[in-house]
Coordinates of C-alpha atoms and ligand atoms in Angstrom, one line a residue:
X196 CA 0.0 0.0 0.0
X197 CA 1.8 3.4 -0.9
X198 CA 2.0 6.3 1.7
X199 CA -0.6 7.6 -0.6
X200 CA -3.5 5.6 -0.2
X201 CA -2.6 5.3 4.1
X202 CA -2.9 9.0 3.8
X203 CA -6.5 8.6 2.2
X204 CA -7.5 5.6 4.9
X205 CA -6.6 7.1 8.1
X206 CA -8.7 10.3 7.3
X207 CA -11.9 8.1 6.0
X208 CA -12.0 6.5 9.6
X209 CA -14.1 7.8 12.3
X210 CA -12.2 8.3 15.4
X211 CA -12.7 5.2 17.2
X212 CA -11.5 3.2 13.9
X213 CA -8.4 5.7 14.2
X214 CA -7.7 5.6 17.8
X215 CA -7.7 1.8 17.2
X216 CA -5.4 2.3 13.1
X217 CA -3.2 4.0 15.4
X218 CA -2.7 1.5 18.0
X219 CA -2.1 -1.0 14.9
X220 CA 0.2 1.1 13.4
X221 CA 2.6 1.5 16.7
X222 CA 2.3 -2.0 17.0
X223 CA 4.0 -2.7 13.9
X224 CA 6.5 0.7 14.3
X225 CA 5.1 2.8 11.3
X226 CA 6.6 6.1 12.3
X227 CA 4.6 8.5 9.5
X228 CA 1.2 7.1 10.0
X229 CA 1.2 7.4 14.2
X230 CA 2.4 10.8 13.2
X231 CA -0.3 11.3 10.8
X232 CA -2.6 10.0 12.8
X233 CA -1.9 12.1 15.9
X234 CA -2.5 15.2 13.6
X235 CA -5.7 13.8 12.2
X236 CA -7.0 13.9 15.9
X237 CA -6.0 17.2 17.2
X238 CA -7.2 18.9 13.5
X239 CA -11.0 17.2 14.7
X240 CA -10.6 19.0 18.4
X241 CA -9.1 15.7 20.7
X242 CA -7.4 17.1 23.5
X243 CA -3.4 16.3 23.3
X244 CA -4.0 14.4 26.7
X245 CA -6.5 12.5 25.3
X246 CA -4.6 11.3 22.7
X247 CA -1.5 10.7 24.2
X248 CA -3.6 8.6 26.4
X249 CA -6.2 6.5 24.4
X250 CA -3.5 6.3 21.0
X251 CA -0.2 6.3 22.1
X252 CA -0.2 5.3 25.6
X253 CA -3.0 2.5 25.2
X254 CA -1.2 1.7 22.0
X255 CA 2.3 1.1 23.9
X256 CA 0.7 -1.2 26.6
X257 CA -0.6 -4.0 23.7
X258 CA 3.1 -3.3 22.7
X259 CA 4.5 -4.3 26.0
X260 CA 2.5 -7.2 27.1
X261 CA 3.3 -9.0 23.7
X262 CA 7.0 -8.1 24.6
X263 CA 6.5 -9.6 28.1
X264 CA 5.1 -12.9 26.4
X265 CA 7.8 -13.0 24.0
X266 CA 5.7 -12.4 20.9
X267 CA 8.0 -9.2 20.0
X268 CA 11.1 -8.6 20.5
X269 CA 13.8 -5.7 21.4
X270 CA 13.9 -4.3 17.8
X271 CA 10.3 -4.5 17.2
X272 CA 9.4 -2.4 20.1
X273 CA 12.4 -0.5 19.7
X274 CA 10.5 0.7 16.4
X275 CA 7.1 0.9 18.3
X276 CA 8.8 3.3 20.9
X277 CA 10.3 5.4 17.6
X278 CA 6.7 5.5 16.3
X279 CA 5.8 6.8 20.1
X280 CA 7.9 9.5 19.7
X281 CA 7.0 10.4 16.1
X282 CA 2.9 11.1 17.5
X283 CA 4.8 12.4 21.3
X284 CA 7.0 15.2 18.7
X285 CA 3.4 16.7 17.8
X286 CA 1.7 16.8 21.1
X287 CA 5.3 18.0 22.7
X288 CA 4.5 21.7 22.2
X289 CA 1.0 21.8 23.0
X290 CA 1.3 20.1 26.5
X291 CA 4.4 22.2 27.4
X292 CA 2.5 25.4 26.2
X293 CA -0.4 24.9 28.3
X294 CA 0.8 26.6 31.3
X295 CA 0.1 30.4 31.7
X296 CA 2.9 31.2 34.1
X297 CA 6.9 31.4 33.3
X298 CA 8.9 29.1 35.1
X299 CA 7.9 27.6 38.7
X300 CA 11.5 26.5 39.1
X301 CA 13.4 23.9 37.7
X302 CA 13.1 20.3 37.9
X303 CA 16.0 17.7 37.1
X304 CA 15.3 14.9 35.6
X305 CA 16.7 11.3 34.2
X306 CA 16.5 7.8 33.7
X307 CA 18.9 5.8 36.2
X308 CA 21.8 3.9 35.3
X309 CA 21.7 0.8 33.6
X310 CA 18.7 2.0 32.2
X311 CA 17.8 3.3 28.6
X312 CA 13.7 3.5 28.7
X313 CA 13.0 7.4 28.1
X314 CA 9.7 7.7 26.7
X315 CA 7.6 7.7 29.8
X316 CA 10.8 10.1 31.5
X317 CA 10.1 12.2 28.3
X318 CA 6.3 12.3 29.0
X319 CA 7.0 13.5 32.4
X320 CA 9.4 16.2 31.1
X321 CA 6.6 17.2 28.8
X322 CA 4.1 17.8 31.6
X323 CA 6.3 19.4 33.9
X324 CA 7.0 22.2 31.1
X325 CA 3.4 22.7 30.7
X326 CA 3.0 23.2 34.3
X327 CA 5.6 26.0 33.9
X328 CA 9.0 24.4 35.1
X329 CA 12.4 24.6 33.6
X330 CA 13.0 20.8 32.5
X331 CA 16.4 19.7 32.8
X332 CA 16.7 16.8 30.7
X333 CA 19.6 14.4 31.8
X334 CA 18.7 11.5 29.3
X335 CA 19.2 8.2 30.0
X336 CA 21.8 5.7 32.2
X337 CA 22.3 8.9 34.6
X338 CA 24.5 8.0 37.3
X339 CA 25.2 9.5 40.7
X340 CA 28.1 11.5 39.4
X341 CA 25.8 13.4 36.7
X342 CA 22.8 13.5 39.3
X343 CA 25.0 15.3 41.1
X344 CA 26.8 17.5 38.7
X345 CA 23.3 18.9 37.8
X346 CA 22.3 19.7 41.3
X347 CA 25.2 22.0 40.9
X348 CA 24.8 23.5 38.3
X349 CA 20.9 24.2 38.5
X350 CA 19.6 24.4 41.9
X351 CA 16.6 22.5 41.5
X352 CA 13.4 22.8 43.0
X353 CA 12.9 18.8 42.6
X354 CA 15.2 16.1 41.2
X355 CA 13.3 13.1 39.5
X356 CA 14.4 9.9 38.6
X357 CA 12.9 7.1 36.9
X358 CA 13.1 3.5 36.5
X359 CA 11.5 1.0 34.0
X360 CA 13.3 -2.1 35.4
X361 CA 13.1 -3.8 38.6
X362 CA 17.2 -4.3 38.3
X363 CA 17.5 -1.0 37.8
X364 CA 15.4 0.6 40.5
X365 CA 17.4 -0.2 43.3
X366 CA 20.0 2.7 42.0
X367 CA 17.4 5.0 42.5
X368 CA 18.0 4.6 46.4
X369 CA 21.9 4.6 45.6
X370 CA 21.4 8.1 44.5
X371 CA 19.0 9.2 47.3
X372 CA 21.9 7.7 49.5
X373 CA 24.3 9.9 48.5
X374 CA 22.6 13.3 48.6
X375 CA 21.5 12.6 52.0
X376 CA 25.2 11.7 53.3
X377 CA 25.7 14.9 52.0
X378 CA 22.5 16.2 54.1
X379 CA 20.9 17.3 50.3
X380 CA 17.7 16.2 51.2
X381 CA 15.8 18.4 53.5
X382 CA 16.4 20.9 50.9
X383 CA 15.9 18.4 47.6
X384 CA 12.7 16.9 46.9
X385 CA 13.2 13.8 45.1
X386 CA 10.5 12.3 42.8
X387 CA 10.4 9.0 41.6
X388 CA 8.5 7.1 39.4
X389 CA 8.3 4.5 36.8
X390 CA 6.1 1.1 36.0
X391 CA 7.8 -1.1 38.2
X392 CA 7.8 1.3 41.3
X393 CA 4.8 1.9 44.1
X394 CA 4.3 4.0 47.1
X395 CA 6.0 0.9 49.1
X396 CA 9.0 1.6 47.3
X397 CA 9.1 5.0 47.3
X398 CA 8.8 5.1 50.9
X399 CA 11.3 2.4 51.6
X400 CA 14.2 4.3 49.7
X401 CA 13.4 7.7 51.7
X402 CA 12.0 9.3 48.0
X403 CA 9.9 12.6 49.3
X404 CA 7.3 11.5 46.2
X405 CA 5.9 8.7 43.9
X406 CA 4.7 10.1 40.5
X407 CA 2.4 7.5 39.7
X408 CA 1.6 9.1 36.2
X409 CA 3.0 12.2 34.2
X410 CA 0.1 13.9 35.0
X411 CA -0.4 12.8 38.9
X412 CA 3.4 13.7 38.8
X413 CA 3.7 17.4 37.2
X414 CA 0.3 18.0 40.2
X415 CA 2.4 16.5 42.8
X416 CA 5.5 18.4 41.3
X417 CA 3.6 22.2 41.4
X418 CA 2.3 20.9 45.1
X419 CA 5.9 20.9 46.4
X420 CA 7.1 23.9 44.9
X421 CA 4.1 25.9 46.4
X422 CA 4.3 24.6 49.8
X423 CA 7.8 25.5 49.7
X424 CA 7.8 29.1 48.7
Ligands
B1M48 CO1 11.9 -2.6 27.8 N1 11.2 -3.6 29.4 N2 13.5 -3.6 28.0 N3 12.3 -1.7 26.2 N4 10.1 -2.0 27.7 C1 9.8 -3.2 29.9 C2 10.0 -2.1 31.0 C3 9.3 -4.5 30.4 C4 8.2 -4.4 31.6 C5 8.7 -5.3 29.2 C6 8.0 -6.6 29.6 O1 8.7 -7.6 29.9 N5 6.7 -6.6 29.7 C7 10.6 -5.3 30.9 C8 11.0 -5.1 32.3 C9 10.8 -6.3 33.2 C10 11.3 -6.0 34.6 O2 12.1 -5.2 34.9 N6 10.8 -6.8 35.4 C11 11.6 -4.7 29.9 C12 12.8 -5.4 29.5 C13 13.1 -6.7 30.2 C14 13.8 -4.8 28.7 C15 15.2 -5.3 28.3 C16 16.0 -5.9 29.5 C17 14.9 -6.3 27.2 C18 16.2 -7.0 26.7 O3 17.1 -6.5 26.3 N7 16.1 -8.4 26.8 C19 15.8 -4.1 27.7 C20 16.5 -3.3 28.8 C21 17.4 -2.2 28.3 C22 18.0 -1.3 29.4 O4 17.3 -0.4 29.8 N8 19.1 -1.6 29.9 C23 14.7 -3.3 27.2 C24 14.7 -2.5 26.1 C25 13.6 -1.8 25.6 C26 13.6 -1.0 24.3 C27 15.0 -0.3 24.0 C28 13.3 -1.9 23.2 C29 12.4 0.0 24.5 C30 12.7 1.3 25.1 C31 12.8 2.5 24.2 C32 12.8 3.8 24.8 O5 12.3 4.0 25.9 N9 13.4 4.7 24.1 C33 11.6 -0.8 25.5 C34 10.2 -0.5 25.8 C35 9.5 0.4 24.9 C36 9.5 -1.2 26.8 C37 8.0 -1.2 27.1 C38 7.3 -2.1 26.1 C39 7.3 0.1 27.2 C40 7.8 1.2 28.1 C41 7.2 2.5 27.8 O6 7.7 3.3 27.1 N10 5.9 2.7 28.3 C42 7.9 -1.8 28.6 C43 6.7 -2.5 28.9 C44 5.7 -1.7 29.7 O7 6.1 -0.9 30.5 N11 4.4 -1.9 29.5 C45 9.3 -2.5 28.7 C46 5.1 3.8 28.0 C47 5.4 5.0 29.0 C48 4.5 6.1 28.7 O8 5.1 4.5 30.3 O9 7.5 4.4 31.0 O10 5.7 3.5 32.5 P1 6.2 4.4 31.5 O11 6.0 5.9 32.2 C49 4.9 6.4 32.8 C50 4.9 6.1 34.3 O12 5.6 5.0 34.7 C51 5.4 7.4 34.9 O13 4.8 8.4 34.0 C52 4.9 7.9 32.7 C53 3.8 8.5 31.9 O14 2.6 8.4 32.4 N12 6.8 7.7 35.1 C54 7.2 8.6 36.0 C55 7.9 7.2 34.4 N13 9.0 7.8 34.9 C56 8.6 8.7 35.8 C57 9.4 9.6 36.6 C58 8.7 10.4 37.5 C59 7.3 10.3 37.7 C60 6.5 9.4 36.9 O15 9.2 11.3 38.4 C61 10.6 11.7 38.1

């Protein structure tokens, strides 16, 4: 089928049929029609949160229990996640223009060592933009060295960290370790978050906050700041 006639199909479905195209198409990793797809919804009204949730999100669950059963593998999803970000690119500057005010403060963020998942990190980032904070981004496999580093350099309202393995989410108290031999903390929020993580573990690494969701978190995130001003 050329891009041609893809073009033609997604715009002759109604939006369920799309919602449920779309969720097809990041299954098998097709980068221009999630991306097309995403713009379809917005250009009929959908709120960006809406379809970051029932397309993309929804659409990257399927993708990961079929991973978990071993029905796709590391490059498949690998191509799912790139389709992710292709739909994630157009939504981007509409969730992190939502917020009215300039920044709230800054907020340091990254994926732990050991660990390369970014997109839900990336979400989060998103969010906390269009709450009105000053994302710093510190990517992926972020040890305590460049956790660290940051806090220098930025003076963060908040430092968040997130996990997507259960190997790598005991780093996540390695770091919170560190800043509080260095008595960081009671000035240092730490957020953390990811799929594998709860309340139980938040609590039992001394984290000040779980972010459950991007959403719950960039709430949770403007609740700290404003109870510490
Ligand atoms: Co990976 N992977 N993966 N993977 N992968 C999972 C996590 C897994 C659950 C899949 C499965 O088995 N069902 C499994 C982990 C099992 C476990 O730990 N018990 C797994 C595995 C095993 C692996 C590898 C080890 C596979 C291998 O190599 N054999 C490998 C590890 C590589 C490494 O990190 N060292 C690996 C690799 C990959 C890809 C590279 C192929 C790709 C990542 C691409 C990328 O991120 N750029 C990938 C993907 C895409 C997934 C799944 C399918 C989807 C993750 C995702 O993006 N979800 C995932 C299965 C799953 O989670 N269902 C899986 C969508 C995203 C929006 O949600 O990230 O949960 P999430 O983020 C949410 C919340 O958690 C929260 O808000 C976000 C938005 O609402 N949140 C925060 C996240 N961070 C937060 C921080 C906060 C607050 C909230 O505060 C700071």
């Amino acid at each position: 089928m050329s891009d041609q006639d893809e073009d033609i199909i997604l715009k002759d479905l109604d939006d369920n049929e799309l919602v449920a195209q779309m969720q097809d198409d990041l299954y098998d990793g097709m980068i221009p029609e999630v991306t097309e797809g995403t713009q379809i919804l917005l250009d009929r009204g959908w709120d960006a949160n809406m379809v970051l949730n029932d397309a993309l999100v929804e659409g990257m669950r399927i993708v990961g229990e079929d991973f978990r059963d071993g029905i796709l593998f590391v490059p498949e999803v690998l191509q799912s996640a790139n389709a992710m970000k292709g739909g994630m690119g157009l939504l981007r500057p509409i969730l992190a223009n939502s917020s009215v005010n300039s920044s709230v403060g800054t907020f340091v963020i990254g994926t732990v060592k050991g660990d390369i998942h970014d997109i839900g990190k990336n979400l989060v980032g998103m969010m906390l933009e269009g709450a009105g904070f000053e994302v710093v981004d510190l990517g992926i496999n972020t040890d305590v060295d460049q956790f660290l580093h940051a806090i220098d350099e930025h003076d963060p309202a908040i430092l968040g960290m997130s996990a997507l393995l259960t190997t790598t989410m005991p780093y996540m108290g390695v770091v919170i370790e560190e800043l509080d031999k260095r008595d960081m903390l009671k000035d240092l929020p730490v957020m953390v978050g990811g799929a594998p993580l709860n309340q139980e573990f938040a609590d039992a690494i001394n984290a000040h906050t779980y972010g459950r969701d991007a959403a719950m978190s960039s709430e949770l995130a403007k609740a700290i700041v404003g109870k510490n001003r």
